[in-house]
Amino acid sequence: MKLKIITQERVVFDEEVDEIYSKGIDGEFGLLKGHIPMMTALDIGVTRAVVGNEIKRFTTMGGILQFKDEECLILTTLAEPDEEIDEARAREALERAKSRLRNANARLDAKRAEAAIARAEARLKAKLAK
């Protein structure tokens, strides 16, 4: 089956894969060849593509996933392959976001900090997973 991950700026991934795992707003799920057609909203998280014995990981910052006719299309505002993620930068972003959350004066500030934490944690999960 084919997996395409597309952002506004570029096609991040466009290859044949054996299995796909991602995080929807209702939890994690997997897709294998022959899966029924589906469409779901994605949450901030890690999308994994299995090709033979190799696992390719991508952070996906929300978006839409559609699976139909053995093709999985992910449209997202931001997706990063694990090899493009700067671990030190992600750790710094996580610490900044946690600090902002501790010092949040309003509910909106807290929600923004929580979203930043989720993004940083997704990057680290994709980068550090083995």
mmCIF file of C-alpha atoms in Angstrom:
data_model
loop_
_atom_site.group_PDB
_atom_site.id
_atom_site.type_symbol
_atom_site.label_atom_id
_atom_site.label_comp_id
_atom_site.label_asym_id
_atom_site.label_seq_id
_atom_site.Cartn_x
_atom_site.Cartn_y
_atom_site.Cartn_z
ATOM 1 C CA MET A 1 0.000 0.000 0.000
ATOM 2 C CA LYS A 2 1.099 3.567 -0.550
ATOM 3 C CA LEU A 3 1.638 6.186 2.169
ATOM 4 C CA LYS A 4 1.712 9.870 1.265
ATOM 5 C CA ILE A 5 2.348 12.512 3.914
ATOM 6 C CA ILE A 6 1.788 16.016 2.590
ATOM 7 C CA THR A 7 2.120 19.439 4.224
ATOM 8 C CA GLN A 8 1.505 22.883 2.764
ATOM 9 C CA GLU A 9 5.198 23.176 1.908
ATOM 10 C CA ARG A 10 6.170 19.744 0.615
ATOM 11 C CA VAL A 11 5.572 16.062 0.128
ATOM 12 C CA VAL A 12 7.275 14.609 3.207
ATOM 13 C CA PHE A 13 6.889 10.935 2.258
ATOM 14 C CA ASP A 14 5.530 9.071 -0.764
ATOM 15 C CA GLU A 15 6.431 5.375 -0.770
ATOM 16 C CA GLU A 16 5.078 1.852 -0.593
ATOM 17 C CA VAL A 17 4.805 0.505 2.978
ATOM 18 C CA ASP A 18 3.626 -2.686 4.676
ATOM 19 C CA GLU A 19 1.972 -1.242 7.803
ATOM 20 C CA ILE A 20 0.956 2.199 9.093
ATOM 21 C CA TYR A 21 0.359 3.257 12.698
ATOM 22 C CA SER A 22 -0.790 6.720 13.744
ATOM 23 C CA LYS A 23 -2.590 8.659 16.467
ATOM 24 C CA GLY A 24 -6.121 9.861 15.843
ATOM 25 C CA ILE A 25 -8.154 12.073 18.120
ATOM 26 C CA ASP A 26 -9.798 8.899 19.472
ATOM 27 C CA GLY A 27 -6.538 7.033 20.075
ATOM 28 C CA GLU A 28 -3.876 5.077 18.211
ATOM 29 C CA PHE A 29 -4.708 2.802 15.294
ATOM 30 C CA GLY A 30 -3.035 0.664 12.662
ATOM 31 C CA LEU A 31 -3.616 0.051 8.962
ATOM 32 C CA LEU A 32 -2.664 -3.079 7.053
ATOM 33 C CA LYS A 33 -3.180 -3.989 3.419
ATOM 34 C CA GLY A 34 -6.833 -4.719 2.760
ATOM 35 C CA HIS A 35 -8.115 -2.376 5.499
ATOM 36 C CA ILE A 36 -11.581 -0.972 4.934
ATOM 37 C CA PRO A 37 -11.737 2.643 3.703
ATOM 38 C CA MET A 38 -11.618 5.178 6.510
ATOM 39 C CA MET A 39 -11.102 8.836 7.269
ATOM 40 C CA THR A 40 -10.143 10.278 10.633
ATOM 41 C CA ALA A 41 -8.816 13.409 12.275
ATOM 42 C CA LEU A 42 -5.248 13.064 13.514
ATOM 43 C CA ASP A 43 -3.954 14.251 16.856
ATOM 44 C CA ILE A 44 -0.447 15.519 17.519
ATOM 45 C CA GLY A 45 1.706 12.410 17.623
ATOM 46 C CA VAL A 46 3.944 9.990 15.784
ATOM 47 C CA THR A 47 3.056 8.181 12.567
ATOM 48 C CA ARG A 48 5.031 4.989 11.946
ATOM 49 C CA ALA A 49 5.469 3.323 8.562
ATOM 50 C CA VAL A 50 6.791 -0.238 8.482
ATOM 51 C CA VAL A 51 8.713 -1.224 5.356
ATOM 52 C CA GLY A 52 10.086 -4.757 5.685
ATOM 53 C CA ASN A 53 12.188 -4.746 8.864
ATOM 54 C CA GLU A 54 12.544 -0.954 8.923
ATOM 55 C CA ILE A 55 10.335 1.496 10.819
ATOM 56 C CA LYS A 56 10.146 5.082 9.550
ATOM 57 C CA ARG A 57 8.821 7.618 12.045
ATOM 58 C CA PHE A 58 7.273 11.032 11.457
ATOM 59 C CA THR A 59 5.818 13.594 13.810
ATOM 60 C CA THR A 60 2.410 14.629 12.581
ATOM 61 C CA MET A 61 0.906 17.768 14.066
ATOM 62 C CA GLY A 62 -2.755 16.962 13.608
ATOM 63 C CA GLY A 63 -4.467 16.828 10.247
ATOM 64 C CA ILE A 64 -6.593 14.363 8.303
ATOM 65 C CA LEU A 65 -5.881 10.754 7.331
ATOM 66 C CA GLN A 66 -7.766 9.053 4.510
ATOM 67 C CA PHE A 67 -7.317 5.391 3.574
ATOM 68 C CA LYS A 68 -8.906 4.209 0.328
ATOM 69 C CA ASP A 69 -7.917 1.824 -2.479
ATOM 70 C CA GLU A 70 -4.681 0.751 -0.733
ATOM 71 C CA GLU A 71 -3.509 4.369 -0.438
ATOM 72 C CA CYS A 72 -3.123 6.288 2.813
ATOM 73 C CA LEU A 73 -3.078 10.063 2.450
ATOM 74 C CA ILE A 74 -2.129 12.248 5.408
ATOM 75 C CA LEU A 75 -2.685 15.994 5.067
ATOM 76 C CA THR A 76 -1.134 17.874 7.970
ATOM 77 C CA THR A 77 0.173 21.345 8.739
ATOM 78 C CA LEU A 78 3.536 19.959 9.825
ATOM 79 C CA ALA A 79 5.248 16.576 9.516
ATOM 80 C CA GLU A 80 8.881 15.782 10.222
ATOM 81 C CA PRO A 81 10.807 12.577 9.514
ATOM 82 C CA ASP A 82 12.705 11.492 12.634
ATOM 83 C CA GLU A 83 16.071 12.130 10.967
ATOM 84 C CA GLU A 84 15.177 15.840 10.568
ATOM 85 C CA ILE A 85 14.314 16.335 14.242
ATOM 86 C CA ASP A 86 16.889 18.179 16.342
ATOM 87 C CA GLU A 87 16.752 16.432 19.722
ATOM 88 C CA ALA A 88 18.362 19.294 21.666
ATOM 89 C CA ARG A 89 15.984 21.826 20.145
ATOM 90 C CA ALA A 90 12.976 19.621 20.958
ATOM 91 C CA ARG A 91 14.131 19.239 24.577
ATOM 92 C CA GLU A 92 14.577 23.023 24.895
ATOM 93 C CA ALA A 93 11.102 23.605 23.444
ATOM 94 C CA LEU A 94 9.646 21.112 25.911
ATOM 95 C CA GLU A 95 11.264 22.864 28.877
ATOM 96 C CA ARG A 96 10.116 26.307 27.661
ATOM 97 C CA ALA A 97 6.563 25.036 27.229
ATOM 98 C CA LYS A 98 6.518 23.435 30.686
ATOM 99 C CA SER A 99 7.767 26.696 32.176
ATOM 100 C CA ARG A 100 5.050 28.647 30.335
ATOM 101 C CA LEU A 101 2.445 26.213 31.625
ATOM 102 C CA ARG A 102 3.603 26.664 35.225
ATOM 103 C CA ASN A 103 3.437 30.447 34.818
ATOM 104 C CA ALA A 104 0.256 30.636 32.714
ATOM 105 C CA ASN A 105 -2.042 33.460 33.792
ATOM 106 C CA ALA A 106 -5.012 32.564 31.666
ATOM 107 C CA ARG A 107 -6.708 29.481 30.294
ATOM 108 C CA LEU A 108 -5.639 30.408 26.735
ATOM 109 C CA ASP A 109 -1.982 30.617 27.798
ATOM 110 C CA ALA A 110 -2.294 27.198 29.442
ATOM 111 C CA LYS A 111 -3.869 25.656 26.309
ATOM 112 C CA ARG A 112 -1.071 27.042 24.122
ATOM 113 C CA ALA A 113 1.566 25.712 26.505
ATOM 114 C CA GLU A 114 -0.110 22.281 26.568
ATOM 115 C CA ALA A 115 -0.120 22.197 22.744
ATOM 116 C CA ALA A 116 3.574 23.154 22.674
ATOM 117 C CA ILE A 117 4.328 20.369 25.163
ATOM 118 C CA ALA A 118 2.464 17.841 22.987
ATOM 119 C CA ARG A 119 4.430 18.930 19.899
ATOM 120 C CA ALA A 120 7.791 18.725 21.668
ATOM 121 C CA GLU A 121 6.966 15.339 23.201
ATOM 122 C CA ALA A 122 5.902 13.978 19.800
ATOM 123 C CA ARG A 123 9.199 15.113 18.281
ATOM 124 C CA LEU A 124 11.189 13.441 21.048
ATOM 125 C CA LYS A 125 9.126 10.252 20.810
ATOM 126 C CA ALA A 126 9.770 10.037 17.059
ATOM 127 C CA LYS A 127 13.461 10.851 17.410
ATOM 128 C CA LEU A 128 14.257 8.579 20.343
ATOM 129 C CA ALA A 129 12.102 5.531 19.510
ATOM 130 C CA LYS A 130 14.038 2.430 18.574
#
